[in-house]
Structure formats: C-alpha cells, structure tokens
C-alpha cells in the first residue's frame, strides 16, 4: 500500500491501501483500511474505508468513513458521520452523535440512543401510512391502532 506511518501487526492478510498513521492491531486478521488518518482496526474481517480517527474492534464490522466513529459490536456498521458508537451485534448508526447499545437496533439521525433491541430510532418520521396486520385494533408500543391503521402515537 501507500501512505505514511501505517502499521500492520503480524496478523495475516491485512491491508492498508494508503493514508497516514493507520493501524491494524493484534487480532485484526483479514482486515482492511482503505485510507484516511489515524484509523484503527483490531478485529477479524473488519473494514475501515477511510476518514479520521475511526476504530473497529468488533469482528466482521465496518466503518465506511467519517470522524471519531467506533464499532465494538460484531457484524455492525457505521456508514459515516461524526462520533457514532455502535456497541452491540447486528446494529448500525447512520448520522452523527448516536449511540447503539442494543442488539439488532439502528439509529437514523442525530443525537440518538437506542433504548431496546430490534428497533430503529429516528429523529423525525414522515410520509406514508403505517399499518398493523390482521386488522388489529388497540394500543401497541405507544401507537393507537384502529382496524390495522395507525391513527395516533404518543
């Protein structure tokens, strides 16, 4: 690869294509850092595309770019943004300043924190119609549902 001051530990099959001061630490087998500055991968099959001061310690996880993002969860991702942290399995953060601390949860926006598993958290959601199956009527997760149509939420 190219760049300067990049470091690859003795682990097999790691790649640093370019950039400056990027590091593969012990345990980062078969991992790739495309470029950027001061990025660090220390897990197997981790990928950091670029950016600044990003860190992946969860196996099979990736950060495409951005600044000061961190993935410690396994099979998790951050496509970009600033200061996102994904700590759990099969999780992701799209946006900035968000924190995922539950499995199979995602954030889409800014300054969000997960509060339960298997959920997507967003700042604002608009457009379309949300509906429940089988004509359900009642209250579920703060939503008022009548005849399978969400008519209100708290």
PDB file of C-alpha atoms in Angstrom:
ATOM      1  CA  UNK A   1       0.000   0.000   0.000  1.00  0.00           C
ATOM      2  CA  UNK A   2       0.857   3.644   0.058  1.00  0.00           C
ATOM      3  CA  UNK A   3       0.692   6.430   2.574  1.00  0.00           C
ATOM      4  CA  UNK A   4       2.978   7.007   5.527  1.00  0.00           C
ATOM      5  CA  UNK A   5       3.428   5.825   9.096  1.00  0.00           C
ATOM      6  CA  UNK A   6       0.896   2.997   8.654  1.00  0.00           C
ATOM      7  CA  UNK A   7       1.344  -0.126  10.823  1.00  0.00           C
ATOM      8  CA  UNK A   8       0.266  -3.721  10.309  1.00  0.00           C
ATOM      9  CA  UNK A   9       0.828  -6.210  13.129  1.00  0.00           C
ATOM     10  CA  UNK A  10       2.000  -9.734  12.386  1.00  0.00           C
ATOM     11  CA  UNK A  11      -1.577 -10.939  11.809  1.00  0.00           C
ATOM     12  CA  UNK A  12      -2.161 -12.498   8.362  1.00  0.00           C
ATOM     13  CA  UNK A  13      -3.841 -10.967   5.323  1.00  0.00           C
ATOM     14  CA  UNK A  14      -4.311  -7.367   6.458  1.00  0.00           C
ATOM     15  CA  UNK A  15      -4.280  -4.412   4.054  1.00  0.00           C
ATOM     16  CA  UNK A  16      -3.692  -0.695   4.397  1.00  0.00           C
ATOM     17  CA  UNK A  17      -4.067   0.877   0.973  1.00  0.00           C
ATOM     18  CA  UNK A  18      -2.976   4.397   1.915  1.00  0.00           C
ATOM     19  CA  UNK A  19      -3.427   7.279   4.284  1.00  0.00           C
ATOM     20  CA  UNK A  20      -1.451   8.260   7.342  1.00  0.00           C
ATOM     21  CA  UNK A  21      -0.877   6.616  10.737  1.00  0.00           C
ATOM     22  CA  UNK A  22      -3.493   3.880  10.222  1.00  0.00           C
ATOM     23  CA  UNK A  23      -3.049   0.709  12.294  1.00  0.00           C
ATOM     24  CA  UNK A  24      -4.023  -2.957  12.306  1.00  0.00           C
ATOM     25  CA  UNK A  25      -3.572  -4.249  15.860  1.00  0.00           C
ATOM     26  CA  UNK A  26      -3.312  -7.797  17.189  1.00  0.00           C
ATOM     27  CA  UNK A  27      -6.432  -9.767  16.311  1.00  0.00           C
ATOM     28  CA  UNK A  28      -7.106  -7.857  13.098  1.00  0.00           C
ATOM     29  CA  UNK A  29      -6.708 -10.777  10.680  1.00  0.00           C
ATOM     30  CA  UNK A  30      -8.103 -10.361   7.147  1.00  0.00           C
ATOM     31  CA  UNK A  31      -8.957  -6.707   7.796  1.00  0.00           C
ATOM     32  CA  UNK A  32      -8.701  -3.670   5.523  1.00  0.00           C
ATOM     33  CA  UNK A  33      -8.152   0.049   5.969  1.00  0.00           C
ATOM     34  CA  UNK A  34      -8.588   1.911   2.701  1.00  0.00           C
ATOM     35  CA  UNK A  35      -7.037   5.196   3.775  1.00  0.00           C
ATOM     36  CA  UNK A  36      -7.672   8.212   5.925  1.00  0.00           C
ATOM     37  CA  UNK A  37      -5.808   9.261   9.037  1.00  0.00           C
ATOM     38  CA  UNK A  38      -5.348   7.594  12.445  1.00  0.00           C
ATOM     39  CA  UNK A  39      -7.867   4.800  11.835  1.00  0.00           C
ATOM     40  CA  UNK A  40      -7.512   1.551  13.765  1.00  0.00           C
ATOM     41  CA  UNK A  41      -8.822  -1.981  13.163  1.00  0.00           C
ATOM     42  CA  UNK A  42      -8.317  -4.645  15.842  1.00  0.00           C
ATOM     43  CA  UNK A  43     -10.820  -7.354  14.891  1.00  0.00           C
ATOM     44  CA  UNK A  44     -11.041 -10.053  12.266  1.00  0.00           C
ATOM     45  CA  UNK A  45     -12.652  -9.182   8.934  1.00  0.00           C
ATOM     46  CA  UNK A  46     -13.015  -5.522   9.897  1.00  0.00           C
ATOM     47  CA  UNK A  47     -13.125  -2.766   7.273  1.00  0.00           C
ATOM     48  CA  UNK A  48     -12.497   0.965   7.581  1.00  0.00           C
ATOM     49  CA  UNK A  49     -12.905   2.742   4.263  1.00  0.00           C
ATOM     50  CA  UNK A  50     -11.283   5.990   5.382  1.00  0.00           C
ATOM     51  CA  UNK A  51     -11.969   9.032   7.471  1.00  0.00           C
ATOM     52  CA  UNK A  52     -10.315  10.295  10.628  1.00  0.00           C
ATOM     53  CA  UNK A  53      -9.804   8.564  13.992  1.00  0.00           C
ATOM     54  CA  UNK A  54     -12.284   5.734  13.365  1.00  0.00           C
ATOM     55  CA  UNK A  55     -11.989   2.458  15.283  1.00  0.00           C
ATOM     56  CA  UNK A  56     -13.376  -1.052  14.677  1.00  0.00           C
ATOM     57  CA  UNK A  57     -12.930  -3.670  17.411  1.00  0.00           C
ATOM     58  CA  UNK A  58     -15.953  -5.850  16.555  1.00  0.00           C
ATOM     59  CA  UNK A  59     -15.412  -8.733  14.150  1.00  0.00           C
ATOM     60  CA  UNK A  60     -16.995  -8.579  10.692  1.00  0.00           C
ATOM     61  CA  UNK A  61     -17.880  -4.910  11.259  1.00  0.00           C
ATOM     62  CA  UNK A  62     -17.153  -1.811   9.229  1.00  0.00           C
ATOM     63  CA  UNK A  63     -16.963   1.956   9.132  1.00  0.00           C
ATOM     64  CA  UNK A  64     -17.105   3.480   5.660  1.00  0.00           C
ATOM     65  CA  UNK A  65     -15.774   6.889   6.741  1.00  0.00           C
ATOM     66  CA  UNK A  66     -16.464   9.891   8.888  1.00  0.00           C
ATOM     67  CA  UNK A  67     -14.746  11.088  12.023  1.00  0.00           C
ATOM     68  CA  UNK A  68     -14.306   9.601  15.504  1.00  0.00           C
ATOM     69  CA  UNK A  69     -16.720   6.720  14.954  1.00  0.00           C
ATOM     70  CA  UNK A  70     -16.378   3.464  16.891  1.00  0.00           C
ATOM     71  CA  UNK A  71     -17.818  -0.030  16.307  1.00  0.00           C
ATOM     72  CA  UNK A  72     -17.276  -2.572  19.074  1.00  0.00           C
ATOM     73  CA  UNK A  73     -20.254  -4.771  18.185  1.00  0.00           C
ATOM     74  CA  UNK A  74     -19.936  -7.835  15.945  1.00  0.00           C
ATOM     75  CA  UNK A  75     -21.386  -7.654  12.399  1.00  0.00           C
ATOM     76  CA  UNK A  76     -22.271  -3.978  12.852  1.00  0.00           C
ATOM     77  CA  UNK A  77     -21.690  -0.825  10.808  1.00  0.00           C
ATOM     78  CA  UNK A  78     -21.411   2.950  10.564  1.00  0.00           C
ATOM     79  CA  UNK A  79     -21.534   4.318   7.007  1.00  0.00           C
ATOM     80  CA  UNK A  80     -20.178   7.725   8.081  1.00  0.00           C
ATOM     81  CA  UNK A  81     -20.944  10.676  10.286  1.00  0.00           C
ATOM     82  CA  UNK A  82     -19.286  12.004  13.424  1.00  0.00           C
ATOM     83  CA  UNK A  83     -18.886  10.437  16.873  1.00  0.00           C
ATOM     84  CA  UNK A  84     -21.238   7.495  16.467  1.00  0.00           C
ATOM     85  CA  UNK A  85     -20.735   4.470  18.720  1.00  0.00           C
ATOM     86  CA  UNK A  86     -22.169   1.019  17.975  1.00  0.00           C
ATOM     87  CA  UNK A  87     -21.614  -1.408  20.859  1.00  0.00           C
ATOM     88  CA  UNK A  88     -23.839  -4.359  20.014  1.00  0.00           C
ATOM     89  CA  UNK A  89     -24.356  -7.129  17.468  1.00  0.00           C
ATOM     90  CA  UNK A  90     -26.092  -6.613  14.107  1.00  0.00           C
ATOM     91  CA  UNK A  91     -26.528  -2.894  14.735  1.00  0.00           C
ATOM     92  CA  UNK A  92     -25.787   0.364  12.940  1.00  0.00           C
ATOM     93  CA  UNK A  93     -25.776   4.134  13.182  1.00  0.00           C
ATOM     94  CA  UNK A  94     -26.469   6.478  10.261  1.00  0.00           C
ATOM     95  CA  UNK A  95     -25.973  10.142  11.123  1.00  0.00           C
ATOM     96  CA  UNK A  96     -23.942  11.718  13.919  1.00  0.00           C
ATOM     97  CA  UNK A  97     -23.521  11.647  17.690  1.00  0.00           C
ATOM     98  CA  UNK A  98     -25.609   8.480  18.151  1.00  0.00           C
ATOM     99  CA  UNK A  99     -25.070   5.530  20.493  1.00  0.00           C
ATOM    100  CA  UNK A 100     -26.332   1.987  19.893  1.00  0.00           C
ATOM    101  CA  UNK A 101     -26.325  -0.201  22.991  1.00  0.00           C
ATOM    102  CA  UNK A 102     -28.826  -2.905  21.978  1.00  0.00           C
ATOM    103  CA  UNK A 103     -28.631  -5.841  19.534  1.00  0.00           C
ATOM    104  CA  UNK A 104     -30.355  -5.523  16.151  1.00  0.00           C
ATOM    105  CA  UNK A 105     -31.035  -1.804  16.661  1.00  0.00           C
ATOM    106  CA  UNK A 106     -30.320   1.149  14.403  1.00  0.00           C
ATOM    107  CA  UNK A 107     -30.310   4.927  14.538  1.00  0.00           C
ATOM    108  CA  UNK A 108     -31.043   7.235  11.640  1.00  0.00           C
ATOM    109  CA  UNK A 109     -30.406  10.849  12.602  1.00  0.00           C
ATOM    110  CA  UNK A 110     -28.540  12.931  15.143  1.00  0.00           C
ATOM    111  CA  UNK A 111     -28.059  12.598  18.914  1.00  0.00           C
ATOM    112  CA  UNK A 112     -29.989   9.331  19.247  1.00  0.00           C
ATOM    113  CA  UNK A 113     -29.512   6.497  21.762  1.00  0.00           C
ATOM    114  CA  UNK A 114     -31.059   3.050  21.467  1.00  0.00           C
ATOM    115  CA  UNK A 115     -33.327   2.007  24.332  1.00  0.00           C
ATOM    116  CA  UNK A 116     -34.372  -1.511  23.257  1.00  0.00           C
ATOM    117  CA  UNK A 117     -33.481  -4.353  20.866  1.00  0.00           C
ATOM    118  CA  UNK A 118     -34.839  -4.919  17.346  1.00  0.00           C
ATOM    119  CA  UNK A 119     -35.770  -1.264  16.877  1.00  0.00           C
ATOM    120  CA  UNK A 120     -34.883   1.622  14.549  1.00  0.00           C
ATOM    121  CA  UNK A 121     -34.678   5.062  16.150  1.00  0.00           C
ATOM    122  CA  UNK A 122     -35.178   8.221  14.062  1.00  0.00           C
ATOM    123  CA  UNK A 123     -35.434  11.948  14.793  1.00  0.00           C
ATOM    124  CA  UNK A 124     -38.496  12.510  12.602  1.00  0.00           C
ATOM    125  CA  UNK A 125     -40.567  10.145  10.506  1.00  0.00           C
ATOM    126  CA  UNK A 126     -42.981  11.374   7.871  1.00  0.00           C
ATOM    127  CA  UNK A 127     -44.940  10.237   4.847  1.00  0.00           C
ATOM    128  CA  UNK A 128     -46.912   7.124   4.015  1.00  0.00           C
ATOM    129  CA  UNK A 129     -49.214   5.102   6.232  1.00  0.00           C
ATOM    130  CA  UNK A 130     -48.105   2.739   8.954  1.00  0.00           C
ATOM    131  CA  UNK A 131     -50.370  -0.227   9.464  1.00  0.00           C
ATOM    132  CA  UNK A 132     -50.718  -3.359  11.564  1.00  0.00           C
ATOM    133  CA  UNK A 133     -51.601  -6.755  10.141  1.00  0.00           C
ATOM    134  CA  UNK A 134     -54.872  -8.661  10.526  1.00  0.00           C
ATOM    135  CA  UNK A 135     -56.980  -5.576  11.247  1.00  0.00           C
ATOM    136  CA  UNK A 136     -55.636  -5.255  14.794  1.00  0.00           C
ATOM    137  CA  UNK A 137     -57.302  -2.606  16.991  1.00  0.00           C
ATOM    138  CA  UNK A 138     -55.778  -1.406  20.249  1.00  0.00           C
ATOM    139  CA  UNK A 139     -52.681   0.185  21.739  1.00  0.00           C
ATOM    140  CA  UNK A 140     -49.239  -1.187  20.897  1.00  0.00           C
ATOM    141  CA  UNK A 141     -45.871   0.463  21.710  1.00  0.00           C
ATOM    142  CA  UNK A 142     -47.495   3.873  22.161  1.00  0.00           C
ATOM    143  CA  UNK A 143     -49.440   3.678  18.881  1.00  0.00           C
ATOM    144  CA  UNK A 144     -53.215   3.796  18.669  1.00  0.00           C
ATOM    145  CA  UNK A 145     -54.306   1.297  16.022  1.00  0.00           C
ATOM    146  CA  UNK A 146     -57.835   1.016  14.626  1.00  0.00           C
ATOM    147  CA  UNK A 147     -58.678  -1.643  12.053  1.00  0.00           C
ATOM    148  CA  UNK A 148     -54.995  -2.180  11.269  1.00  0.00           C
ATOM    149  CA  UNK A 149     -54.303   1.534  10.636  1.00  0.00           C
ATOM    150  CA  UNK A 150     -52.115   3.600  12.977  1.00  0.00           C
ATOM    151  CA  UNK A 151     -54.277   6.610  13.851  1.00  0.00           C
ATOM    152  CA  UNK A 152     -52.168   8.127  16.592  1.00  0.00           C
ATOM    153  CA  UNK A 153     -48.944   7.801  18.513  1.00  0.00           C
ATOM    154  CA  UNK A 154     -47.665   9.076  21.801  1.00  0.00           C
TER     155      UNK A 154
END
